[in-house]
């Protein structure tokens, strides 16, 4: 039975050694190649004196060394901490200090950028550079890490030896840091069981097989990105690593590698949906998945039109529980705004503030129970106690109350058991005595066909409490910004009650994104929080939007 993360590769290497496991540019690795290198790196970690439970951080783009370091950390009974390569030194410093990292895997350029902050990371004992340079003081090269270990790995593999392990599936496998939309990022602690159950669950509903080839475009520090590796390796499929510059690069990669599965977040899907897909790319894609935010109906319609033979899975999840729900492709036309039902081996419920179950069509907080619920936040007992709380399921009494994750997301369940996202509890807009979901406002604007991306914000207002501002990028036309905003305003007046009509329409060239590719709502709030407190705008009526154009 597979219980530990590194056993995903080990199992495939023993059963289908020559099967392609990993592609990176013009290089490919079979499962045998990948496992031998994983074992070699693990033995290198042991030679550095890294012991059970040691945190190993990986601060690299998506490249083979990133994959090897994570799975080798598991094989060495250590804990891997993938750091988003887009993070800056101060953010990296917080992660290194917060979880007491002892070994950092990175590149020479990145190490130089971190030079000023690593001295303050008192427990950081080793820095391993992947650039194959000779060892320097306090620095280890990737090649020296592997010195004399590869032959040993080959010998054990040829003797069909399974890597011995004293670890159990309850041990910590990884710490994933959230994007930090509110306060500093929190380290979500995942056990081997969390990761393995997540992979098995996703494979079961996406129907992955060894014939699949997945394109990994999301960062491995994002649970959704890491899942592309674990899902593929669980099924014996192949993964293509890619850091794209332009959305069209993704289409080229789908065509070049004949990708069958592609996962992305709404901002990227929005860009891809407006491109012309090569025929062979559209034909090879068996499925696409979305998580990290709602897909507006207008966008899902575009995707279905561009990819008529491709199955579209809309999913909802949170790092604290990996993945919670999915909508089957055959339900998309019937329920295009639903986040579906619970994934296999999980239970999700909609509850009131007192923990009682909500009625059908009654909004409440989504909570998730089962083996995918994370172990809590690293070094943060107060935040853990707030989000991870005991829950006593209705029905026959259990020997003990189970820990569930309380998502902070408001959803409702219809009479057929399908779930619908309402909003983050802390994102609800409160204006003129009404509570409005940003997603509800955004959906109406997407339906206009005028906007590319939109974020609806509730901003401080002297008389309304909060006023609604929409920050939008628009479909390119010959119209002026003022003319486009006027059309958006007219559409809102036709489709919305007065209290929901935006008080400001702000046109921008691009919406800011966080490191995981999602719209940076917290950053937008900070940027525009004084919009209605300035003398020129404070008396704006909620039914007569102010039009602004900002870059």
Coordinates of C-alpha atoms in Angstrom, one line a residue:
X1 CA 0.0 0.0 0.0
X2 CA 1.3 3.5 -0.9
X3 CA 1.5 5.6 2.2
X4 CA 4.3 8.2 1.7
X5 CA 4.6 10.9 -0.9
X6 CA 7.9 9.6 -2.5
X7 CA 6.4 6.1 -2.9
X8 CA 4.3 7.6 -5.8
X9 CA 7.5 7.7 -7.9
X10 CA 9.0 4.5 -6.4
X11 CA 5.9 2.5 -7.2
X12 CA 5.8 3.6 -10.9
X13 CA 9.6 3.1 -11.3
X14 CA 9.2 -0.6 -10.1
X15 CA 6.1 -1.2 -12.3
X16 CA 6.7 0.9 -15.4
X17 CA 10.3 2.0 -15.3
X18 CA 10.6 3.1 -18.9
X19 CA 7.4 5.2 -18.9
X20 CA 7.9 8.9 -19.4
X21 CA 7.4 10.7 -16.1
X22 CA 8.6 14.2 -16.5
X23 CA 9.3 16.6 -19.4
X24 CA 11.2 19.9 -19.1
X25 CA 11.9 21.7 -22.4
X26 CA 13.8 19.2 -24.6
X27 CA 14.6 16.8 -21.7
X28 CA 12.6 13.9 -20.4
X29 CA 12.9 11.6 -17.5
X30 CA 11.5 8.1 -17.3
X31 CA 10.1 6.9 -13.9
X32 CA 13.3 4.9 -13.5
X33 CA 15.4 8.0 -14.1
X34 CA 13.3 10.1 -11.8
X35 CA 13.4 7.6 -9.0
X36 CA 17.2 7.0 -9.2
X37 CA 17.8 10.8 -9.0
X38 CA 15.3 11.1 -6.1
X39 CA 17.1 8.4 -4.1
X40 CA 20.4 10.1 -4.9
X41 CA 19.2 13.5 -3.7
X42 CA 17.7 11.9 -0.6
X43 CA 21.0 10.2 0.3
X44 CA 22.7 13.6 -0.3
X45 CA 20.3 15.2 2.2
X46 CA 21.2 12.5 4.7
X47 CA 24.9 13.1 4.2
X48 CA 24.3 16.8 5.0
X49 CA 23.0 15.6 8.4
X50 CA 19.3 16.5 7.6
X51 CA 17.2 14.3 9.9
X52 CA 13.6 13.3 10.3
X53 CA 11.3 16.3 10.3
X54 CA 13.9 18.8 9.0
X55 CA 12.3 21.5 6.9
X56 CA 13.8 21.8 3.4
X57 CA 12.8 24.9 1.4
X58 CA 12.8 24.9 -2.4
X59 CA 12.9 28.4 -4.0
X60 CA 13.1 27.7 -7.7
X61 CA 11.0 27.9 -10.8
X62 CA 9.4 24.8 -12.1
X63 CA 12.4 22.7 -13.1
X64 CA 13.5 19.1 -12.5
X65 CA 15.5 20.0 -9.4
X66 CA 12.3 21.4 -7.8
X67 CA 10.5 18.1 -8.3
X68 CA 13.5 16.0 -7.1
X69 CA 14.1 18.1 -4.0
X70 CA 10.4 17.8 -2.9
X71 CA 10.2 14.0 -3.3
X72 CA 13.7 13.4 -2.0
X73 CA 12.8 15.3 1.1
X74 CA 10.0 12.8 1.6
X75 CA 12.3 9.9 1.0
X76 CA 14.8 11.3 3.6
X77 CA 11.9 11.7 6.1
X78 CA 12.2 15.5 5.9
X79 CA 9.5 18.1 5.2
X80 CA 9.5 20.0 1.9
X81 CA 8.5 23.7 1.8
X82 CA 8.0 24.9 -1.7
X83 CA 8.4 28.7 -2.0
X84 CA 6.7 30.6 -4.8
X85 CA 9.5 31.8 -7.1
X86 CA 7.7 35.1 -7.5
X87 CA 8.1 36.0 -3.8
X88 CA 10.6 38.7 -2.8
X89 CA 13.4 38.4 -0.2
X90 CA 11.3 39.8 2.7
X91 CA 8.5 37.3 2.0
X92 CA 11.0 34.5 1.7
X93 CA 12.6 35.5 5.0
X94 CA 9.2 35.2 6.8
X95 CA 8.8 31.6 5.5
X96 CA 12.4 30.6 6.3
X97 CA 12.1 31.9 9.8
X98 CA 8.5 30.9 10.5
X99 CA 9.1 27.2 9.9
X100 CA 12.8 27.1 10.9
X101 CA 14.2 26.0 7.6
X102 CA 17.6 24.2 7.9
X103 CA 18.3 23.7 4.1
X104 CA 17.5 25.9 1.2
X105 CA 17.6 24.7 -2.4
X106 CA 17.8 27.6 -4.9
X107 CA 19.9 29.1 -7.7
X108 CA 23.0 31.3 -7.5
X109 CA 21.1 34.4 -8.7
X110 CA 18.4 33.9 -6.1
X111 CA 20.9 33.2 -3.4
X112 CA 22.6 36.5 -4.1
X113 CA 19.2 38.3 -3.8
X114 CA 18.6 36.6 -0.4
X115 CA 22.1 37.4 0.9
X116 CA 21.0 40.2 3.2
X117 CA 18.2 38.2 4.8
X118 CA 19.7 34.7 5.2
X119 CA 22.1 35.8 8.0
X120 CA 19.0 36.5 10.1
X121 CA 17.7 33.0 9.6
X122 CA 19.6 31.4 12.5
X123 CA 18.6 27.8 11.8
X124 CA 19.5 27.8 8.1
X125 CA 22.6 25.6 8.0
X126 CA 22.8 24.6 4.3
X127 CA 22.3 26.4 1.0
X128 CA 22.3 24.1 -2.1
X129 CA 22.7 25.8 -5.5
X130 CA 21.5 24.0 -8.6
X131 CA 23.8 25.9 -10.9
X132 CA 26.6 23.2 -10.8
X133 CA 29.2 25.7 -9.6
X134 CA 32.1 24.6 -7.3
X135 CA 31.4 24.6 -3.6
X136 CA 32.0 27.8 -1.8
X137 CA 31.9 28.6 1.9
X138 CA 28.4 27.9 3.4
X139 CA 27.2 26.8 -0.1
X140 CA 26.8 23.3 -1.5
X141 CA 26.5 22.6 -5.3
X142 CA 23.8 20.3 -6.6
X143 CA 26.5 18.1 -8.2
X144 CA 28.4 17.7 -5.0
X145 CA 25.1 16.8 -3.2
X146 CA 24.7 13.9 -5.6
X147 CA 28.4 12.9 -5.6
X148 CA 28.8 9.1 -5.0
X149 CA 25.1 8.6 -4.3
X150 CA 23.8 7.9 -7.9
X151 CA 25.7 4.6 -8.2
X152 CA 24.4 3.5 -4.8
X153 CA 20.8 4.3 -6.0
X154 CA 21.3 2.3 -9.2
X155 CA 22.5 -0.7 -7.3
X156 CA 19.6 -0.7 -4.9
X157 CA 17.2 -0.3 -7.8
X158 CA 18.7 -3.2 -9.8
X159 CA 18.3 -5.4 -6.8
X160 CA 14.6 -4.4 -6.7
X161 CA 15.0 -2.9 -3.2
X162 CA 12.1 -0.8 -1.9
X163 CA 13.4 2.2 0.0
X164 CA 13.0 1.3 3.7
X165 CA 11.1 3.8 5.9
X166 CA 10.3 4.2 9.5
X167 CA 7.9 7.0 8.7
X168 CA 4.1 6.8 8.8
X169 CA 1.4 8.5 6.8
X170 CA 0.7 10.7 9.9
X171 CA 4.1 12.3 9.6
X172 CA 4.4 15.8 8.1
X173 CA 5.1 15.7 4.4
X174 CA 4.9 19.4 3.4
X175 CA 4.2 22.9 4.6
X176 CA 2.5 25.1 2.0
X177 CA 2.3 28.8 2.6
X178 CA -0.9 30.6 1.7
X179 CA -0.7 33.7 -0.5
X180 CA -1.1 36.0 2.5
X181 CA -4.1 38.1 1.3
X182 CA -4.7 39.1 4.9
X183 CA -1.6 39.4 7.1
X184 CA 1.6 37.4 6.7
X185 CA 1.4 34.0 4.9
X186 CA 0.4 31.0 7.1
X187 CA 2.1 27.7 6.7
X188 CA -0.5 24.9 6.1
X189 CA 0.9 21.6 7.5
X190 CA 0.1 18.6 5.3
X191 CA 0.7 15.0 6.4
X192 CA 1.6 12.3 3.9
X193 CA -2.0 11.0 4.3
X194 CA -3.4 14.4 3.3
X195 CA -1.3 14.5 0.1
X196 CA -1.9 10.9 -0.8
X197 CA -5.6 10.9 -0.2
X198 CA -5.9 14.1 -2.3
X199 CA -4.1 12.5 -5.2
X200 CA -6.2 9.3 -5.0
X201 CA -9.4 11.4 -4.8
X202 CA -8.6 13.6 -7.8
X203 CA -7.5 10.7 -10.0
X204 CA -10.8 8.9 -9.2
X205 CA -13.0 11.7 -10.5
X206 CA -10.8 13.0 -13.3
X207 CA -10.4 9.4 -14.4
X208 CA -6.6 9.8 -14.9
X209 CA -4.6 7.0 -16.4
X210 CA -1.0 6.3 -17.5
X211 CA -2.0 7.7 -20.9
X212 CA -2.5 11.2 -19.6
X213 CA 0.0 14.0 -20.0
X214 CA -0.5 17.0 -17.7
X215 CA 0.8 20.5 -18.2
X216 CA 2.0 22.1 -14.9
X217 CA 1.7 25.9 -15.2
X218 CA 0.8 26.7 -11.6
X219 CA 3.5 27.1 -8.9
X220 CA 4.2 24.0 -6.7
X221 CA 3.8 26.2 -3.6
X222 CA 0.1 26.3 -4.5
X223 CA -1.7 23.1 -3.5
X224 CA -3.5 23.1 -6.9
X225 CA -0.1 23.3 -8.6
X226 CA 1.5 20.6 -6.4
X227 CA -1.6 18.4 -7.2
X228 CA -0.6 18.2 -10.9
X229 CA 2.5 16.2 -9.8
X230 CA 0.9 14.0 -7.3
X231 CA -2.1 13.3 -9.5
X232 CA 0.1 12.3 -12.5
X233 CA 2.5 10.2 -10.4
X234 CA -0.4 8.4 -8.7
X235 CA -1.8 7.4 -12.1
X236 CA 1.5 6.7 -13.8
X237 CA 1.0 9.6 -16.2
X238 CA 3.4 12.2 -17.5
X239 CA 3.9 15.9 -16.4
X240 CA 5.3 18.7 -18.5
X241 CA 6.9 21.5 -16.4
X242 CA 6.3 25.0 -17.7
X243 CA 6.8 28.6 -16.6
X244 CA 5.0 30.6 -19.3
X245 CA 5.6 34.2 -20.3
X246 CA 2.5 34.8 -22.5
X247 CA -0.8 32.9 -22.5
X248 CA -0.1 31.9 -26.1
X249 CA 2.9 29.9 -24.9
X250 CA 0.5 27.7 -23.0
X251 CA -1.3 26.8 -26.2
X252 CA 1.9 26.1 -28.0
X253 CA 2.9 23.7 -25.1
X254 CA -0.5 22.0 -25.3
X255 CA 0.1 21.4 -29.0
X256 CA 3.7 20.4 -28.8
X257 CA 3.4 17.9 -26.0
X258 CA -0.2 16.8 -26.9
X259 CA -1.4 17.6 -23.4
X260 CA -4.5 15.8 -22.2
X261 CA -5.1 17.7 -18.9
X262 CA -4.7 21.4 -18.1
X263 CA -5.3 23.1 -14.7
X264 CA -5.5 26.9 -14.4
X265 CA -7.1 29.7 -12.4
X266 CA -9.8 32.1 -13.7
X267 CA -7.4 35.0 -14.8
X268 CA -5.4 32.6 -17.0
X269 CA -8.6 30.9 -18.4
X270 CA -9.9 34.4 -19.2
X271 CA -6.8 35.0 -21.4
X272 CA -6.8 31.6 -23.0
X273 CA -10.5 31.7 -23.8
X274 CA -9.9 34.7 -26.0
X275 CA -7.2 33.1 -28.1
X276 CA -7.7 30.9 -31.2
X277 CA -6.8 27.3 -30.2
X278 CA -4.8 25.2 -32.6
X279 CA -6.9 22.3 -33.8
X280 CA -4.5 19.7 -32.6
X281 CA -4.3 21.3 -29.2
X282 CA -8.1 21.4 -28.8
X283 CA -8.3 17.8 -29.9
X284 CA -5.6 16.5 -27.5
X285 CA -7.2 18.0 -24.4
X286 CA -9.3 15.4 -22.6
X287 CA -10.2 17.7 -19.7
X288 CA -9.5 21.1 -18.2
X289 CA -10.0 22.1 -14.5
X290 CA -10.5 25.4 -12.7
X291 CA -10.0 26.3 -9.1
X292 CA -8.9 29.4 -7.2
X293 CA -12.0 31.4 -8.0
X294 CA -15.4 31.3 -9.7
X295 CA -15.7 31.0 -13.5
X296 CA -18.3 33.4 -14.8
X297 CA -20.9 31.9 -17.1
X298 CA -19.7 34.0 -19.9
X299 CA -16.2 32.6 -19.5
X300 CA -17.4 28.9 -19.3
X301 CA -19.4 29.5 -22.4
X302 CA -16.3 30.7 -24.2
X303 CA -14.3 27.7 -23.1
X304 CA -17.0 25.3 -24.2
X305 CA -17.1 27.0 -27.6
X306 CA -13.3 26.9 -28.0
X307 CA -13.0 23.4 -26.7
X308 CA -16.2 21.5 -27.7
X309 CA -14.6 18.0 -27.2
X310 CA -13.0 18.8 -23.8
X311 CA -14.5 18.0 -20.5
X312 CA -14.6 21.0 -18.1
X313 CA -14.4 20.5 -14.4
X314 CA -15.2 23.4 -12.1
X315 CA -13.7 22.8 -8.7
X316 CA -13.5 24.5 -5.3
X317 CA -10.9 24.0 -2.7
X318 CA -8.8 25.6 0.0
X319 CA -5.2 24.9 1.0
X320 CA -6.4 23.8 4.4
X321 CA -8.4 20.9 2.9
X322 CA -6.7 20.7 -0.6
X323 CA -9.8 20.1 -2.6
X324 CA -13.4 20.1 -1.4
X325 CA -15.9 20.0 -4.3
X326 CA -16.2 19.5 -8.0
X327 CA -18.9 19.8 -10.7
X328 CA -19.1 17.0 -13.2
X329 CA -18.8 18.2 -16.8
X330 CA -22.2 16.9 -17.7
X331 CA -23.7 19.2 -15.1
X332 CA -22.1 22.4 -16.4
X333 CA -24.8 23.5 -18.8
X334 CA -27.5 22.7 -16.2
X335 CA -25.7 24.4 -13.2
X336 CA -23.0 26.7 -14.7
X337 CA -22.6 28.6 -11.4
X338 CA -22.4 25.6 -9.1
X339 CA -19.2 24.4 -7.4
X340 CA -20.7 20.9 -7.4
X341 CA -20.6 18.3 -4.6
X342 CA -18.0 16.9 -2.3
X343 CA -15.0 15.1 -3.9
X344 CA -14.6 11.4 -3.1
X345 CA -13.5 10.6 0.5
X346 CA -14.7 14.0 1.8
X347 CA -17.8 15.5 3.4
X348 CA -18.7 19.1 3.1
X349 CA -21.5 20.8 4.9
X350 CA -23.2 24.2 5.1
X351 CA -23.6 25.3 8.7
X352 CA -25.0 28.3 10.7
X353 CA -22.9 30.2 13.2
X354 CA -23.9 27.8 15.9
X355 CA -22.8 24.7 13.9
X356 CA -26.3 23.5 13.0
X357 CA -26.9 22.4 9.4
X358 CA -28.5 25.0 7.1
X359 CA -31.6 24.3 5.2
X360 CA -31.7 24.1 1.4
X361 CA -31.1 27.5 -0.2
X362 CA -29.9 29.0 3.1
X363 CA -26.5 30.5 3.0
X364 CA -24.0 29.5 5.6
X365 CA -20.3 28.6 6.1
X366 CA -18.8 25.7 4.3
X367 CA -17.0 23.2 6.5
X368 CA -15.0 20.2 5.3
X369 CA -14.3 17.0 7.2
X370 CA -12.3 13.9 6.3
X371 CA -8.7 12.7 5.6
X372 CA -7.8 15.7 3.4
X373 CA -8.2 18.2 6.3
X374 CA -4.7 19.6 7.0
X375 CA -3.0 19.4 10.4
X376 CA -3.2 23.1 11.1
X377 CA -0.9 26.1 10.7
X378 CA 2.7 25.8 11.5
X379 CA 3.8 27.6 14.7
X380 CA 0.4 29.4 14.9
X381 CA -1.8 27.8 17.6
X382 CA -4.3 30.7 17.8
X383 CA -4.9 30.8 14.1
X384 CA -5.2 27.0 14.0
X385 CA -7.8 27.0 16.8
X386 CA -9.9 29.5 14.9
X387 CA -9.9 27.6 11.5
X388 CA -9.6 24.0 12.6
X389 CA -12.3 23.2 15.1
X390 CA -14.1 20.2 16.4
X391 CA -17.3 19.1 14.8
X392 CA -19.8 16.5 15.9
X393 CA -21.6 15.1 12.8
X394 CA -25.3 14.5 13.1
X395 CA -26.4 10.9 13.5
X396 CA -24.8 8.1 15.6
X397 CA -22.4 9.4 18.2
X398 CA -18.7 9.0 17.5
X399 CA -16.1 8.1 20.1
X400 CA -14.7 11.7 19.7
X401 CA -15.6 14.9 17.9
X402 CA -13.7 15.2 14.6
X403 CA -11.5 18.2 13.6
X404 CA -13.0 19.9 10.6
X405 CA -11.8 23.0 8.7
X406 CA -14.1 26.0 8.7
X407 CA -13.5 27.6 5.4
X408 CA -14.8 31.2 6.0
X409 CA -16.6 30.9 2.7
X410 CA -20.4 31.4 2.5
X411 CA -22.2 29.0 0.2
X412 CA -25.7 27.5 -0.1
X413 CA -26.9 24.0 -1.0
X414 CA -29.9 23.6 -3.4
X415 CA -32.6 20.9 -3.0
X416 CA -30.5 18.5 -5.1
X417 CA -27.4 18.8 -2.9
X418 CA -25.4 21.0 -5.3
X419 CA -23.4 23.8 -3.7
X420 CA -23.2 27.4 -4.9
X421 CA -20.5 29.9 -3.8
X422 CA -21.7 33.2 -2.3
X423 CA -18.6 35.0 -1.1
X424 CA -15.8 35.0 1.4
X425 CA -17.3 36.0 4.7
X426 CA -14.8 39.0 4.9
X427 CA -15.5 40.1 1.3
X428 CA -19.3 40.7 1.6
X429 CA -20.1 44.3 0.6
X430 CA -22.4 46.1 3.0
X431 CA -24.0 49.1 1.4
X432 CA -27.1 51.1 2.3
X433 CA -28.2 48.3 4.6
X434 CA -27.8 45.5 2.0
X435 CA -25.3 42.7 2.0
X436 CA -24.0 42.0 -1.6
X437 CA -21.7 39.3 -2.9
X438 CA -18.9 40.6 -5.1
X439 CA -19.3 37.6 -7.3
X440 CA -22.9 38.6 -8.0
X441 CA -21.8 42.0 -9.2
X442 CA -19.0 40.6 -11.2
X443 CA -21.2 38.0 -12.9
X444 CA -23.5 40.8 -14.3
X445 CA -20.5 42.7 -15.7
X446 CA -19.1 39.5 -17.4
X447 CA -22.5 39.0 -19.0
X448 CA -22.2 42.4 -20.7
X449 CA -19.5 41.0 -23.0
X450 CA -17.6 44.2 -22.5
X451 CA -15.1 43.2 -19.8
X452 CA -12.1 41.0 -19.8
X453 CA -11.6 40.8 -16.0
X454 CA -13.4 42.4 -13.1
X455 CA -13.1 42.7 -9.4
X456 CA -15.9 44.2 -7.4
X457 CA -14.9 45.9 -4.1
X458 CA -16.7 47.4 -1.2
X459 CA -14.9 50.6 -0.3
X460 CA -15.4 53.0 2.6
X461 CA -18.1 55.6 2.0
X462 CA -19.3 58.3 4.5
X463 CA -23.0 57.8 4.0
X464 CA -23.4 54.4 2.4
X465 CA -21.1 52.5 4.8
X466 CA -19.5 51.0 1.7
X467 CA -19.9 51.9 -1.9
X468 CA -19.3 49.5 -4.8
X469 CA -16.3 50.0 -7.1
X470 CA -15.6 47.7 -10.0
X471 CA -12.0 47.5 -11.3
X472 CA -12.1 46.2 -14.9
X473 CA -10.0 45.4 -17.9
X474 CA -12.0 45.6 -21.1
X475 CA -12.3 43.8 -24.4
X476 CA -10.2 45.8 -26.8
X477 CA -12.4 48.0 -29.1
X478 CA -12.1 51.3 -30.9
X479 CA -14.3 53.0 -28.2
X480 CA -12.8 55.4 -25.7
X481 CA -12.6 54.5 -22.1
X482 CA -15.5 56.9 -21.3
X483 CA -17.7 55.3 -24.0
X484 CA -16.9 51.8 -22.7
X485 CA -17.7 52.8 -19.1
X486 CA -21.0 54.3 -20.3
X487 CA -22.0 51.0 -21.9
X488 CA -21.0 49.1 -18.7
X489 CA -23.1 51.6 -16.7
X490 CA -26.1 51.2 -19.0
X491 CA -25.8 47.4 -18.8
X492 CA -25.7 47.6 -14.9
X493 CA -28.8 49.8 -14.9
X494 CA -30.7 47.3 -17.0
X495 CA -29.7 44.3 -15.0
X496 CA -29.2 45.4 -11.4
X497 CA -31.4 46.9 -8.6
X498 CA -30.3 50.4 -7.8
X499 CA -28.4 49.5 -4.6
X500 CA -26.2 47.1 -6.5
X501 CA -25.1 49.4 -9.3
X502 CA -21.4 50.3 -9.0
X503 CA -20.6 53.8 -7.8
X504 CA -17.3 53.8 -9.6
X505 CA -16.1 52.1 -12.8
X506 CA -12.4 52.1 -12.8
X507 CA -10.7 51.0 -16.1
X508 CA -7.2 49.6 -15.8
X509 CA -4.7 48.0 -18.2
X510 CA -4.2 45.0 -16.0
X511 CA -5.6 43.7 -12.7
X512 CA -2.9 42.9 -10.1
X513 CA -2.4 39.2 -9.4
X514 CA -1.0 37.5 -6.3
X515 CA 1.8 34.9 -6.6
X516 CA -0.7 32.1 -7.3
X517 CA -2.2 34.0 -10.3
X518 CA -5.4 35.0 -8.6
X519 CA -6.7 38.6 -8.6
X520 CA -5.1 40.4 -5.7
X521 CA -8.2 41.7 -4.0
X522 CA -6.4 42.7 -0.8
X523 CA -4.0 44.8 -2.8
X524 CA -6.8 46.4 -4.8
X525 CA -8.6 47.3 -1.6
X526 CA -5.4 49.0 -0.3
X527 CA -4.9 50.8 -3.6
X528 CA -8.5 52.2 -3.9
X529 CA -9.7 52.4 -0.3
X530 CA -9.8 56.2 -0.4
X531 CA -11.7 56.4 -3.7
X532 CA -14.9 57.7 -2.1
X533 CA -13.3 59.6 0.7
X534 CA -11.7 62.2 -1.5
X535 CA -13.6 65.5 -1.9
X536 CA -14.2 65.0 -5.6
X537 CA -15.9 61.7 -5.2
X538 CA -17.5 61.6 -1.7
X539 CA -20.9 62.8 -2.9
X540 CA -21.2 60.5 -5.8
X541 CA -24.6 58.8 -6.0
X542 CA -24.6 55.0 -5.9
X543 CA -26.8 55.1 -9.0
X544 CA -24.6 57.4 -11.1
X545 CA -21.2 55.7 -11.4
X546 CA -18.0 57.8 -11.5
X547 CA -15.8 56.8 -14.4
X548 CA -12.1 56.7 -13.9
X549 CA -9.2 55.4 -16.0
X550 CA -6.0 54.3 -14.3
X551 CA -3.0 52.3 -15.5

